[in-house]
Amino acid sequence: MSAPQSRQPRPRKKSASLFQLRQDIPDRVFFAAGFVIPAALLLIWWLVASLGLVKPLFLPGPLSVIGEGWRQLTEGILFEDASVSIYRIVVGWAVATIVAVPVGILMGNYRLVEGLFEPLISTARYMPVVALIPLSILWAGIGDGQKILILFLGTFFQQALMIMDNVKNIDINLIRAGQTLGFTNNEILRRIILPAALPGIWDTFRITIGWTWTYLVVAELVAANSGLGRRIMDAQRYLSTDTILFGTLFIGLLGLLTDYLFKRAGKSLFKWSSQTR
Amino acid sequence: MNTTAKTAGPPPTISVDGVGRNFTVSGQTLVAIEKIDLDIQQNEFVSIVGTSGCGKSTLLNMIGGLDEPTSGEIRIDGVPVDGPGRDRGFVFQTYSLFEWMTVEGNIRFALEKSTFARAEKDELVRHFIHAVGLSGFEKAYPKQLSGGMKQRVAIARALVYKPSILLMDEPFGALDAQTRGMMQELLLKIWEDHKVTVVFITHDVDEAIFLADRVIVLASRPGRIKKDMRIDLDRPRSYEVLTDPKFAAYKREVLTDIREETLKALGAGQA
Ligand SMILES: Nc1ncnc2c1ncn2[C@@H]1O[C@H](COP(=O)(O)OP(=O)(O)OP(=O)(O)O)[C@@H](O)[C@H]1O
Ligand SMILES: [Mg+2]
């Protein structure tokens, strides 16, 4: 079947098509757009610094920050800090996830479990994690366990609630279809609800590991002698603003990378999902 | 005044006896269905129409065993309904396919609890994929299919394990007019080939009459049967029946009933 062709196809206006409501734009344009604002900020930063509008103590120029990064890289500090921090992030997030997944799934499916956990979790997620540092030291000592505990506390409660929502958001008729096909509750849970909720849960993973990164400095605030967060806090003592800036940007970069990896993995794991684009 | 749709004659496949259903909504009792009596014979095709919220889905869910009556009883071949069973297949408006399974996977999944031998299952899957016109799409995922194709998978999934009853809740409601027409003819063909009892809910009066042996009109708030109308049009039916004067007369009657109910609902400020 072919539609009748008009003899003179109207040339489409290219420029206007970038500003259509909800209209897709070429991938390359979308990708390139992401660099525009960072590049502009970089330019302003460089101008402000090189024109001497602000003292280097308050705002070192981009070059000195890059220089600091190079120093850390060549001296091996960066690698050591990053591996210690990544280890903490991964373990803290993984432990939170291992607990949050079953809790969230059960909360989403059984009103009783929701009733049992909801008040506790909803309260706990507003507790300031920084305030728990003294207790965490008392309970978990001053080793890696304490850092991981802080990351766990910062991640777990939100994550459990989000996974509960992921589970609740699946089409109720999928469950009903399973019932009409003669599957038991347990089978429906494992073979229908879980796979149906998985793309959403994966997205929750992506978002929550981002939050775990934001707790890194808090986790390394006390009794740490290495780590990306620790390096930033130490730099404060010597007013090494370039170290602070580099550390902060580097954590942001690692967070971005994590996000990207999860997105990519999600896309290939859940090709079948209508949510994945 | 209650119209009952009880029949004399052979024992009905589906028998709905004095069924009512109340919901409790924020402490208040809402009577969704007051009292329905309805018999449906083997291999009958019954359409149910009525204004939005009159309890069509509630009734169908109860027949399907997905919901329980507050009063009265539903029996399938004389046996009281106690939960869903593999004697009934269900098709939902939202397609509700398992997105992580292929077309074939979805249909095969429905056979898992069947006692057919493996070779028989293979044959059944193949047969129903063919019957709904999806040969060649066995390995496709639901995401890759159009709405009409998705609903054809859902129909195959609901029939492959050989239930004697097919329950359909506005199955074509989300489809465009052309696809809808094709799906109606396909459904009639499947119904003629496979001899199942069909209960079909729709908002579309043409569709209800075109497909059915009987059209049940539900009155709203609370739901009860307003009319039980036998459709005397030749089978097998084709779209030509739509221009039959008898068709027009049926349509006028059903539309008048529905209009009355809609006005009533508007008057009660509930529509
Ligand atoms: N689980 C429920 N809890 C509370 N009220 C409900 C529930 N299910 C249905 N109802 C109410 O019962 C009435 C009948 O609902 P039902 O879904 O059966 O209507 P319907 O005829 O299928 O409507 P539609 O044509 O819009 O699908 C409505 O007033 C609805 O609000
Ligand atoms: Mg309905």
Coordinates of C-alpha atoms and ligand atoms in Angstrom, one line a residue:
Chain A
M1 CA 0.0 0.0 0.0
S2 CA 1.5 3.3 -0.9
A3 CA 0.0 6.7 -0.3
P4 CA -0.5 8.9 -3.4
Q5 CA 2.6 11.0 -3.8
S6 CA 2.3 14.7 -4.3
R7 CA 4.5 15.8 -7.2
Q8 CA 6.3 18.6 -5.4
P9 CA 7.1 17.6 -1.9
R10 CA 7.1 20.7 0.3
P11 CA 10.5 21.4 1.7
R12 CA 10.3 21.2 5.5
K13 CA 11.6 24.1 7.4
K14 CA 14.6 22.8 9.3
S15 CA 15.1 25.6 11.7
A16 CA 11.5 25.5 13.1
S17 CA 11.5 21.8 13.6
L18 CA 13.9 22.1 16.5
F19 CA 11.3 23.9 18.5
Q20 CA 8.2 21.8 18.0
L21 CA 6.4 20.7 21.2
R22 CA 7.4 17.2 22.2
Q23 CA 9.0 16.6 18.8
D24 CA 12.0 14.4 18.5
I25 CA 15.2 16.0 17.2
P26 CA 18.3 14.4 15.7
D27 CA 20.3 12.5 18.2
R28 CA 23.5 14.4 17.4
V29 CA 21.8 17.7 18.0
F30 CA 20.4 16.5 21.3
F31 CA 23.8 15.2 22.3
A32 CA 25.6 18.4 21.3
A33 CA 23.1 20.5 23.1
G34 CA 24.2 19.0 26.4
F35 CA 27.7 20.6 25.9
V36 CA 26.4 24.1 25.3
I37 CA 25.8 25.2 28.9
P38 CA 28.8 23.6 30.5
A39 CA 31.0 25.1 27.7
A40 CA 29.4 28.6 28.4
L41 CA 30.0 28.2 32.1
L42 CA 33.6 27.1 31.5
L43 CA 34.2 30.2 29.3
I44 CA 32.7 32.5 32.0
W45 CA 34.8 30.8 34.6
W46 CA 37.9 31.1 32.6
L47 CA 37.2 34.8 31.8
V48 CA 36.5 35.7 35.4
A49 CA 39.7 34.0 36.6
S50 CA 42.0 35.2 33.9
L51 CA 40.8 38.8 34.1
G52 CA 41.5 38.6 37.8
L53 CA 38.0 39.6 38.8
V54 CA 38.1 37.2 41.8
K55 CA 41.1 36.2 43.9
P56 CA 42.5 32.8 43.0
L57 CA 42.1 31.8 46.7
F58 CA 38.3 32.0 46.2
L59 CA 38.1 30.9 42.6
P60 CA 41.1 29.3 40.9
G61 CA 41.1 29.3 37.1
P62 CA 40.2 26.2 35.1
L63 CA 43.9 25.6 34.2
S64 CA 45.0 25.4 37.8
V65 CA 42.1 23.0 38.6
I66 CA 43.2 20.9 35.7
G67 CA 46.8 21.1 36.9
E68 CA 45.7 19.9 40.3
G69 CA 43.9 17.0 38.6
W70 CA 47.0 16.1 36.7
R71 CA 49.1 16.2 39.9
Q72 CA 46.7 13.8 41.6
L73 CA 46.7 11.6 38.7
T74 CA 50.4 11.3 38.2
E75 CA 51.1 11.0 41.9
G76 CA 48.7 8.1 42.1
I77 CA 46.5 9.8 44.7
L78 CA 43.5 10.1 42.4
F79 CA 43.5 6.4 41.6
E80 CA 43.8 5.4 45.3
D81 CA 41.1 7.9 46.4
A82 CA 38.7 6.9 43.6
S83 CA 39.1 3.1 44.2
V84 CA 38.5 3.5 47.9
S85 CA 35.4 5.7 47.3
I86 CA 34.0 3.6 44.5
Y87 CA 34.4 0.5 46.7
R88 CA 32.4 2.2 49.5
I89 CA 29.7 3.4 47.1
V90 CA 29.3 0.1 45.5
V91 CA 29.1 -1.9 48.7
G92 CA 26.8 0.7 50.5
W93 CA 24.5 0.9 47.5
A94 CA 24.5 -2.9 47.0
V95 CA 23.7 -3.6 50.6
A96 CA 20.9 -1.1 50.5
T97 CA 19.6 -2.6 47.3
I98 CA 19.7 -6.1 48.5
V99 CA 17.5 -5.2 51.5
A100 CA 15.3 -2.6 49.6
V101 CA 14.3 -4.9 46.7
P102 CA 12.5 -7.6 48.8
V103 CA 11.1 -5.0 51.2
G104 CA 9.8 -2.8 48.5
I105 CA 8.4 -5.6 46.5
L106 CA 6.6 -7.0 49.5
M107 CA 5.3 -3.6 50.5
G108 CA 4.0 -3.1 47.0
N109 CA 2.1 -6.4 47.0
Y110 CA 0.9 -6.9 50.5
R111 CA -1.0 -4.2 52.3
L112 CA 0.0 -5.8 55.6
V113 CA 3.7 -5.4 54.9
E114 CA 3.1 -1.9 53.7
G115 CA 1.3 -1.1 56.9
L116 CA 4.2 -2.6 58.9
F117 CA 7.0 -0.7 57.2
E118 CA 5.5 2.4 55.8
P119 CA 5.4 4.6 59.0
L120 CA 9.0 3.6 59.9
I121 CA 10.5 4.2 56.5
S122 CA 8.6 7.4 55.8
T123 CA 9.9 8.8 59.1
A124 CA 13.4 7.5 58.7
R125 CA 13.9 9.0 55.3
Y126 CA 13.6 12.5 56.7
M127 CA 16.3 11.9 59.3
P128 CA 19.4 13.9 58.5
V129 CA 22.1 11.3 57.8
V130 CA 24.9 13.7 59.0
A131 CA 23.3 13.7 62.4
L132 CA 23.7 9.9 62.5
I133 CA 27.5 10.1 62.2
P134 CA 28.2 9.9 65.9
L135 CA 25.9 6.9 66.3
S136 CA 27.3 5.2 63.3
I137 CA 30.8 5.5 64.7
L138 CA 29.6 4.1 68.0
W139 CA 28.0 1.2 66.3
A140 CA 30.3 0.5 63.4
G141 CA 33.7 1.8 64.5
I142 CA 35.8 4.0 62.3
G143 CA 36.6 1.6 59.5
D144 CA 35.0 1.1 56.1
G145 CA 31.9 -0.3 57.9
Q146 CA 31.0 3.1 59.2
K147 CA 31.2 4.7 55.8
I148 CA 29.2 2.0 54.3
L149 CA 26.6 2.3 57.0
I150 CA 26.2 6.0 56.3
L151 CA 25.8 5.3 52.6
F152 CA 23.3 2.6 53.4
L153 CA 21.2 4.9 55.6
G154 CA 21.3 7.6 52.9
T155 CA 20.1 5.3 50.2
F156 CA 17.9 2.5 51.7
F157 CA 14.7 4.3 52.8
Q158 CA 14.1 6.2 49.7
Q159 CA 14.9 3.2 47.6
A160 CA 12.5 0.9 49.4
L161 CA 9.6 3.4 48.9
M162 CA 10.5 3.9 45.2
I163 CA 10.6 0.2 44.6
M164 CA 7.2 -0.2 46.3
D165 CA 5.8 2.4 43.8
N166 CA 7.4 0.6 40.9
V167 CA 5.6 -2.5 41.8
K168 CA 2.3 -0.8 42.5
N169 CA 2.5 0.9 39.1
I170 CA 2.2 -2.2 37.0
D171 CA -1.1 -2.8 35.1
I172 CA -3.4 -4.6 37.5
N173 CA -4.8 -6.5 34.6
L174 CA -1.5 -8.3 34.2
I175 CA -2.1 -9.8 37.6
R176 CA -5.7 -10.6 36.7
A177 CA -4.5 -12.3 33.5
G178 CA -2.2 -14.4 35.6
Q179 CA -5.1 -15.4 37.8
T180 CA -7.3 -16.4 35.0
L181 CA -4.5 -18.5 33.6
G182 CA -4.4 -20.5 36.8
F183 CA -1.2 -19.3 38.3
T184 CA -0.7 -19.2 42.1
N185 CA 0.0 -16.0 43.9
N186 CA 3.6 -16.9 44.4
E187 CA 4.0 -17.6 40.7
I188 CA 2.3 -14.4 39.7
L189 CA 4.6 -12.5 42.0
R190 CA 7.8 -14.1 40.6
R191 CA 6.8 -14.5 37.0
I192 CA 4.5 -11.6 36.3
I193 CA 4.8 -8.8 38.8
L194 CA 8.6 -8.9 39.1
P195 CA 9.4 -8.8 35.4
A196 CA 6.7 -6.3 34.7
A197 CA 8.2 -4.0 37.5
L198 CA 11.8 -4.6 36.6
P199 CA 12.3 -1.8 34.1
G200 CA 10.9 0.7 36.7
I201 CA 13.1 -0.9 39.4
W202 CA 16.1 -0.5 37.2
D203 CA 15.4 3.1 36.8
T204 CA 15.1 3.4 40.6
F205 CA 18.6 1.8 40.8
R206 CA 20.0 4.4 38.5
I207 CA 18.5 7.3 40.5
T208 CA 19.4 5.9 43.9
I209 CA 23.0 5.2 43.1
G210 CA 23.2 8.8 42.1
W211 CA 22.0 9.7 45.6
T212 CA 24.6 7.4 47.1
W213 CA 27.3 9.5 45.3
T214 CA 25.9 12.6 46.9
Y215 CA 26.4 11.0 50.4
L216 CA 30.0 10.2 49.7
V217 CA 31.4 13.3 51.4
V218 CA 29.2 12.8 54.4
A219 CA 30.4 9.2 54.7
E220 CA 34.0 10.2 54.6
L221 CA 33.6 13.2 56.9
V222 CA 35.0 11.5 59.9
A223 CA 37.8 9.1 60.5
A224 CA 38.8 8.5 57.0
N225 CA 42.3 8.8 55.7
S226 CA 41.6 8.4 52.0
G227 CA 38.7 8.8 49.5
L228 CA 37.5 11.5 47.2
G229 CA 35.3 13.0 49.9
R230 CA 38.1 12.9 52.4
R231 CA 40.5 14.7 50.0
I232 CA 38.0 17.6 49.7
M233 CA 37.5 17.9 53.4
D234 CA 41.3 17.9 54.0
A235 CA 41.8 20.6 51.4
Q236 CA 39.6 22.9 53.4
R237 CA 42.2 23.0 56.1
Y238 CA 44.9 24.2 53.7
L239 CA 42.5 26.4 51.7
S240 CA 43.5 24.5 48.6
T241 CA 40.5 25.7 46.6
D242 CA 41.8 24.0 43.4
T243 CA 41.7 20.6 45.2
I244 CA 38.2 21.3 46.5
L245 CA 37.0 22.2 43.0
F246 CA 38.7 19.4 41.3
G247 CA 37.4 16.8 43.8
T248 CA 33.8 18.1 43.5
L249 CA 33.8 18.1 39.7
F250 CA 35.4 14.7 39.7
I251 CA 32.7 13.2 41.9
G252 CA 30.1 14.8 39.6
L253 CA 31.8 13.3 36.6
L254 CA 31.8 9.8 38.2
G255 CA 28.2 10.2 39.0
L256 CA 27.4 11.1 35.4
L257 CA 29.4 8.1 34.3
T258 CA 27.4 5.8 36.6
D259 CA 24.2 7.2 35.4
Y260 CA 25.2 6.7 31.8
L261 CA 26.2 3.1 32.4
F262 CA 22.9 2.3 34.1
K263 CA 21.0 3.9 31.3
R264 CA 22.9 1.9 28.6
A265 CA 22.6 -1.3 30.5
G266 CA 18.8 -0.7 31.1
K267 CA 18.3 -0.1 27.4
S268 CA 19.9 -3.4 26.4
L269 CA 18.4 -5.4 29.3
F270 CA 14.9 -4.2 28.7
K271 CA 14.7 -3.8 25.0
W272 CA 11.2 -5.3 25.2
S273 CA 9.9 -2.6 27.5
S274 CA 7.6 0.1 26.1
Q275 CA 9.0 2.4 28.8
T276 CA 12.5 2.2 27.4
R277 CA 13.3 4.5 24.5
Chain B
M1 CA -39.3 -3.4 38.6
N2 CA -36.7 -5.9 37.5
T3 CA -36.3 -7.5 34.1
T4 CA -34.8 -10.9 34.5
A5 CA -32.9 -12.6 31.8
K6 CA -33.6 -16.1 33.0
T7 CA -34.3 -18.7 30.3
A8 CA -36.3 -21.9 30.2
G9 CA -34.7 -24.9 28.5
P10 CA -31.3 -26.6 28.9
P11 CA -29.2 -25.8 31.9
P12 CA -27.3 -22.6 31.2
T13 CA -23.6 -22.4 30.9
I14 CA -23.5 -19.2 33.0
S15 CA -26.2 -18.6 35.5
V16 CA -26.3 -15.3 37.5
D17 CA -28.7 -15.6 40.3
G18 CA -29.8 -12.5 42.3
V19 CA -26.3 -11.1 42.2
G20 CA -25.6 -7.8 43.9
R21 CA -22.4 -6.0 44.5
N22 CA -21.7 -3.2 47.0
F23 CA -18.5 -1.3 47.3
T24 CA -17.5 0.7 50.4
V25 CA -16.0 4.0 49.3
S26 CA -14.7 6.1 52.2
G27 CA -17.1 4.6 54.7
Q28 CA -20.1 4.9 52.4
T29 CA -21.8 2.0 50.7
L30 CA -22.1 2.3 47.0
V31 CA -24.5 -0.1 45.3
A32 CA -22.7 -0.9 42.0
I33 CA -25.1 -3.7 41.1
E34 CA -28.5 -4.1 42.8
K35 CA -29.7 -7.4 41.6
I36 CA -29.1 -9.2 38.4
D37 CA -30.6 -12.4 37.1
L38 CA -29.1 -13.7 33.9
D39 CA -28.8 -17.0 32.1
I40 CA -26.4 -17.5 29.2
Q41 CA -26.6 -20.7 27.1
Q42 CA -23.8 -22.7 25.7
N43 CA -22.2 -21.2 22.6
E44 CA -24.3 -18.0 23.0
F45 CA -22.7 -14.7 22.1
V46 CA -24.0 -12.1 24.5
S47 CA -23.2 -8.4 24.4
I48 CA -23.6 -6.2 27.4
V49 CA -24.1 -2.4 27.0
G50 CA -24.9 0.4 29.3
T51 CA -23.8 3.8 30.4
S52 CA -20.4 4.3 32.0
G53 CA -20.2 3.2 35.6
C54 CA -23.4 1.0 35.4
G55 CA -21.5 -2.0 36.6
K56 CA -20.6 -3.9 33.4
S57 CA -17.0 -4.6 34.3
T58 CA -18.1 -5.5 37.9
L59 CA -20.5 -8.1 36.5
L60 CA -17.9 -9.5 34.1
N61 CA -15.2 -9.6 36.8
M62 CA -17.6 -11.6 39.1
I63 CA -18.3 -14.1 36.3
G64 CA -14.6 -14.4 35.8
G65 CA -14.1 -15.0 39.5
L66 CA -11.9 -11.9 39.9
D67 CA -14.4 -10.3 42.2
E68 CA -17.1 -11.7 44.5
P69 CA -20.8 -10.8 44.7
T70 CA -22.1 -9.2 47.9
S71 CA -25.3 -11.2 47.5
G72 CA -26.6 -13.9 45.2
E73 CA -24.6 -16.5 43.3
I74 CA -23.0 -17.2 39.9
R75 CA -22.7 -20.7 38.6
I76 CA -20.8 -22.1 35.6
D77 CA -22.3 -25.3 34.4
G78 CA -24.0 -25.6 37.7
V79 CA -20.9 -25.2 39.8
P80 CA -20.7 -22.0 42.0
V81 CA -17.9 -19.7 41.0
D82 CA -15.0 -19.7 43.4
G83 CA -12.3 -17.6 41.9
P84 CA -10.9 -17.6 38.4
G85 CA -10.7 -20.9 36.5
R86 CA -9.4 -22.2 33.3
D87 CA -12.9 -22.8 32.0
R88 CA -13.0 -19.0 31.4
G89 CA -10.7 -16.9 29.3
F90 CA -10.4 -13.1 29.8
V91 CA -9.6 -10.3 27.4
F92 CA -9.0 -6.8 28.9
Q93 CA -9.3 -3.5 27.2
T94 CA -5.7 -2.7 28.1
Y95 CA -4.3 -5.6 26.1
S96 CA -2.3 -6.6 29.2
L97 CA 0.3 -8.7 27.4
F98 CA 3.5 -9.8 29.1
E99 CA 5.9 -7.4 27.4
W100 CA 9.0 -9.4 28.2
M101 CA 7.6 -12.4 26.3
T102 CA 7.3 -12.8 22.5
V103 CA 4.0 -13.3 20.8
E104 CA 4.6 -17.0 21.0
G105 CA 5.8 -16.8 24.6
N106 CA 2.7 -15.0 25.7
I107 CA 0.4 -17.7 24.2
R108 CA 2.5 -20.6 25.4
F109 CA 2.6 -19.1 28.9
A110 CA -1.2 -19.6 29.0
L111 CA -0.8 -23.3 28.4
E112 CA 1.6 -23.9 31.2
K113 CA -1.1 -25.1 33.6
S114 CA -2.7 -27.3 31.0
T115 CA -2.3 -31.0 30.9
F116 CA -1.9 -31.3 27.1
A117 CA 1.2 -33.1 25.9
R118 CA 4.1 -31.1 24.7
A119 CA 3.4 -31.7 21.0
E120 CA -0.2 -30.8 21.5
K121 CA 0.7 -27.6 23.1
D122 CA 3.0 -26.7 20.2
E123 CA 0.2 -27.4 17.8
L124 CA -2.3 -25.3 19.8
V125 CA 0.1 -22.4 19.9
R126 CA 0.7 -22.6 16.2
H127 CA -3.0 -23.0 15.5
F128 CA -4.1 -20.0 17.5
I129 CA -1.3 -17.7 16.1
H130 CA -2.6 -18.7 12.7
A131 CA -6.3 -18.2 13.7
V132 CA -5.7 -14.6 14.8
G133 CA -3.6 -13.9 11.7
L134 CA -0.2 -13.4 13.3
S135 CA 1.8 -16.1 11.5
G136 CA 5.2 -14.6 10.9
F137 CA 5.1 -12.6 14.1
E138 CA 5.8 -15.4 16.5
K139 CA 9.1 -13.9 17.7
A140 CA 7.9 -10.3 17.9
Y141 CA 7.6 -8.5 21.2
P142 CA 4.4 -6.8 22.1
K143 CA 6.1 -3.4 21.9
Q144 CA 6.6 -4.0 18.2
L145 CA 2.9 -4.6 17.5
S146 CA 0.0 -2.3 16.7
G147 CA -3.0 -2.1 19.0
G148 CA -5.1 -4.5 16.9
M149 CA -2.2 -7.0 16.7
K150 CA -1.7 -6.8 20.5
Q151 CA -5.4 -7.5 21.1
R152 CA -5.2 -10.5 18.7
V153 CA -2.4 -11.9 20.8
A154 CA -4.6 -11.4 23.9
I155 CA -7.5 -13.2 22.3
A156 CA -5.2 -16.1 21.3
R157 CA -3.8 -16.2 24.8
A158 CA -7.3 -16.3 26.3
L159 CA -8.5 -19.2 23.9
V160 CA -5.4 -21.4 23.6
Y161 CA -6.1 -23.4 26.7
K162 CA -9.6 -24.2 25.4
P163 CA -11.9 -22.5 27.9
S164 CA -15.5 -22.9 27.2
I165 CA -16.3 -19.3 28.0
L166 CA -14.6 -16.1 26.7
L167 CA -15.1 -12.9 28.8
M168 CA -14.2 -9.7 27.0
D169 CA -14.3 -6.2 28.6
E170 CA -14.4 -3.6 25.9
P171 CA -11.7 -5.4 24.0
F172 CA -11.8 -3.2 20.9
G173 CA -12.4 0.1 22.8
A174 CA -8.9 1.4 22.1
L175 CA -8.8 0.6 18.4
D176 CA -9.6 2.8 15.4
A177 CA -12.8 2.2 13.5
Q178 CA -11.2 0.2 10.6
T179 CA -9.2 -2.1 12.8
R180 CA -12.2 -2.5 15.0
G181 CA -14.3 -3.7 12.1
M182 CA -11.6 -6.2 11.1
M183 CA -11.3 -7.5 14.7
Q184 CA -15.1 -7.9 14.9
E185 CA -15.2 -10.1 11.8
L186 CA -12.1 -12.0 13.1
L187 CA -13.8 -12.6 16.5
L188 CA -17.0 -13.9 14.8
K189 CA -15.0 -16.3 12.7
I190 CA -13.1 -17.6 15.7
W191 CA -16.3 -17.9 17.7
E192 CA -17.9 -19.9 14.8
D193 CA -14.8 -22.2 14.5
H194 CA -14.2 -22.8 18.1
K195 CA -17.6 -22.8 19.7
V196 CA -17.2 -20.9 22.9
T197 CA -19.7 -18.9 24.9
V198 CA -18.9 -15.2 24.7
V199 CA -19.8 -12.4 27.1
F200 CA -18.8 -9.2 25.4
I201 CA -18.9 -5.7 27.0
T202 CA -18.9 -2.7 24.7
H203 CA -19.9 1.0 24.5
D204 CA -20.5 0.7 20.8
V205 CA -24.1 -0.2 20.0
D206 CA -23.4 -1.2 16.4
E207 CA -20.7 -3.6 17.6
A208 CA -23.0 -5.1 20.3
I209 CA -25.7 -5.9 17.8
F210 CA -23.4 -6.9 15.0
L211 CA -21.7 -9.5 17.1
A212 CA -24.4 -10.9 19.4
D213 CA -27.2 -13.3 19.7
R214 CA -28.5 -11.3 22.6
V215 CA -27.9 -7.7 23.7
I216 CA -28.3 -7.0 27.4
V217 CA -28.8 -3.4 28.3
L218 CA -27.9 -2.5 31.9
A219 CA -29.7 0.3 33.8
S220 CA -27.4 2.4 35.9
R221 CA -27.1 3.5 39.5
P222 CA -27.6 0.9 40.7
G223 CA -26.9 -1.6 38.0
R224 CA -29.7 -3.9 36.9
I225 CA -31.0 -5.4 33.7
K226 CA -33.1 -3.0 31.7
K227 CA -33.5 -5.1 28.6
D228 CA -32.7 -8.5 27.2
M229 CA -33.0 -8.3 23.5
R230 CA -32.7 -11.2 21.1
I231 CA -30.9 -10.4 17.8
D232 CA -32.5 -12.2 14.9
L233 CA -30.0 -11.6 12.1
D234 CA -28.6 -14.3 9.9
R235 CA -25.3 -16.0 10.6
P236 CA -22.6 -16.0 9.5
R237 CA -22.8 -12.2 9.6
S238 CA -20.8 -9.9 7.5
Y239 CA -20.7 -6.1 7.5
E240 CA -23.6 -6.0 5.1
V241 CA -25.9 -6.7 8.0
L242 CA -25.2 -3.1 9.2
T243 CA -27.6 -1.8 6.4
D244 CA -30.3 -4.4 7.2
P245 CA -33.6 -2.6 8.3
K246 CA -33.9 -5.0 11.2
F247 CA -30.4 -3.9 12.3
A248 CA -31.6 -0.3 12.3
A249 CA -34.6 -1.2 14.4
Y250 CA -32.5 -3.0 17.0
K251 CA -30.2 -0.1 17.1
R252 CA -32.9 2.5 17.6
E253 CA -34.3 0.5 20.5
V254 CA -30.9 0.1 22.3
L255 CA -30.0 3.7 21.7
T256 CA -33.3 4.9 23.2
D257 CA -32.7 2.8 26.3
I258 CA -29.2 4.0 26.8
R259 CA -30.2 7.6 26.2
E260 CA -32.9 7.2 28.9
E261 CA -30.3 5.9 31.3
T262 CA -27.8 8.6 30.5
L263 CA -30.4 11.3 31.1
K264 CA -31.3 9.7 34.4
A265 CA -27.7 9.7 35.4
L266 CA -27.3 13.3 34.3
G267 CA -30.4 14.2 36.3
A268 CA -28.9 12.5 39.4
G269 CA -25.8 14.6 38.8
Q270 CA -23.7 11.5 38.6
A271 CA -22.6 11.4 35.0
Ligands
LIG1 N1 -13.0 -1.6 43.4 C1 -14.0 -0.6 43.5 N2 -14.1 0.1 44.6 C2 -15.1 1.0 44.7 N3 -16.0 1.3 43.7 C3 -15.9 0.6 42.6 C4 -14.9 -0.4 42.4 N4 -15.1 -1.0 41.2 C5 -16.2 -0.4 40.6 N5 -16.7 0.6 41.5 C6 -17.8 1.4 41.2 O1 -18.9 0.6 40.8 C7 -19.6 1.2 39.7 C8 -19.6 0.3 38.5 O2 -18.2 0.2 38.0 P1 -17.8 -0.6 36.7 O3 -16.4 -0.5 36.5 O4 -18.4 -2.0 36.8 O5 -18.6 0.2 35.6 P2 -18.6 0.0 34.0 O6 -20.0 -0.2 33.6 O7 -17.7 -1.1 33.6 O8 -18.1 1.4 33.5 P3 -17.3 1.8 32.2 O9 -18.2 1.6 31.1 O10 -16.9 3.1 32.4 O11 -16.1 0.8 32.1 C9 -18.9 2.5 39.5 O12 -19.7 3.5 40.1 C10 -17.6 2.4 40.1 O13 -17.2 3.6 40.6
MG2 MG -15.8 -1.1 32.5

